[in-house]
Amino acid sequence: LGAAAAVFRGDMKAIVLQRRDARALAFSCFKTHFAASHRDWTYHPAALAARLDALRRLTDHWLPHPNLRPVVFEDLLADPAAVITDLLENFLHLPPHPDCLDPARNPLPFRTPA
């Protein structure tokens, strides 16, 4: 919690928090090969549940903060244009940009276990 508080006191004034269905998140962690990165807890259901519960409690604690904006992953999948436009305009106070709505235009490599 102290690290998060320090972030809000520094120059960083906006953090987007992706929230996801707990079952989908647990399955994603469980099926991803994290052993090389010392995340062995992802292979043990009780340990995985404990980590995800701790993450939920921590994010629930910080959600009332005005500089933290939750984005529900399933909402992003269902209507990316609406979620991204809302995030840009109403949270970051930035104009929408077409590149934000077309990730295929990004030439850089992108990897995620999700």
XYZ file of C-alpha atoms in Angstrom:
114
model
C 0.000 0.000 0.000
C 2.847 2.349 0.733
C 4.201 1.977 -2.807
C 0.802 2.813 -4.289
C 0.508 5.868 -2.058
C 3.963 7.004 -3.206
C 2.880 6.719 -6.839
C -0.063 9.035 -6.251
C 2.189 11.601 -4.555
C 4.636 11.608 -7.471
C 4.275 12.752 -11.052
C 2.095 9.830 -12.071
C -1.496 10.931 -11.673
C -3.441 8.233 -13.523
C -3.425 4.466 -13.161
C -5.708 2.205 -15.173
C -6.567 -0.992 -13.355
C -7.742 -3.890 -15.455
C -10.284 -6.048 -13.634
C -11.256 -9.464 -14.918
C -13.602 -12.283 -14.017
C -11.798 -14.172 -11.236
C -12.348 -17.590 -12.817
C -10.983 -16.428 -16.171
C -7.987 -14.790 -14.496
C -7.254 -17.896 -12.418
C -7.440 -20.131 -15.480
C -5.176 -17.802 -17.456
C -2.583 -17.854 -14.673
C -2.892 -21.621 -14.223
C -2.374 -22.457 -17.914
C 0.511 -20.022 -18.482
C 4.049 -21.332 -18.005
C 5.348 -19.009 -15.281
C 7.755 -21.441 -13.582
C 10.816 -19.718 -15.039
C 9.706 -16.435 -13.481
C 9.269 -17.842 -9.941
C 5.480 -17.763 -9.998
C 5.034 -21.376 -8.946
C 1.985 -20.350 -6.937
C 0.061 -20.244 -10.230
C 0.131 -24.062 -10.346
C -1.420 -24.614 -6.905
C -5.163 -23.841 -6.741
C -5.165 -22.815 -3.051
C -2.145 -20.542 -3.486
C -3.596 -19.086 -6.682
C -6.933 -18.380 -4.975
C -5.150 -16.722 -2.040
C -3.124 -14.451 -4.373
C -6.171 -13.445 -6.390
C -8.147 -12.752 -3.221
C -5.315 -10.582 -1.892
C -5.219 -8.709 -5.210
C -8.995 -8.152 -5.078
C -8.804 -6.820 -1.507
C -5.939 -4.501 -2.381
C -7.633 -3.106 -5.466
C -10.954 -2.738 -3.633
C -9.105 -0.666 -1.034
C -7.701 1.710 -3.660
C -10.695 1.918 -6.014
C -12.227 4.993 -4.383
C -9.059 6.934 -5.329
C -9.831 9.520 -8.049
C -6.583 8.750 -9.932
C -7.341 5.046 -10.245
C -9.738 3.902 -12.945
C -10.949 0.313 -13.174
C -11.536 -1.130 -16.628
C -13.409 -4.427 -16.793
C -11.641 -6.713 -19.245
C -14.884 -8.289 -20.447
C -16.347 -4.819 -21.163
C -13.226 -3.959 -23.140
C -13.641 -7.097 -25.237
C -17.349 -6.480 -25.799
C -17.047 -2.824 -26.869
C -13.438 -1.662 -27.147
C -14.291 1.633 -28.856
C -16.645 2.739 -26.082
C -14.311 1.696 -23.251
C -11.175 3.202 -24.804
C -12.905 6.430 -25.824
C -14.386 6.823 -22.328
C -10.997 6.161 -20.753
C -9.233 8.681 -22.979
C -11.830 11.454 -22.811
C -13.239 11.149 -19.295
C -10.293 9.870 -17.280
C -7.114 10.907 -19.074
C -8.670 14.019 -20.659
C -7.116 13.209 -24.018
C -8.728 13.329 -27.439
C -9.503 9.941 -28.986
C -6.942 8.724 -31.498
C -7.632 6.116 -34.193
C -4.465 4.162 -33.321
C -5.928 3.435 -29.888
C -8.797 1.589 -31.540
C -6.644 -0.438 -33.935
C -3.906 -2.301 -32.047
C -2.951 -4.187 -35.216
C -1.380 -0.951 -36.479
C 1.225 -1.116 -33.713
C 4.415 -2.534 -35.289
C 5.976 -3.389 -31.930
C 5.791 -6.933 -30.544
C 3.184 -7.502 -27.866
C 2.857 -10.534 -25.614
C 0.371 -11.264 -22.876
C -0.723 -14.482 -21.207
C -4.319 -13.278 -21.149
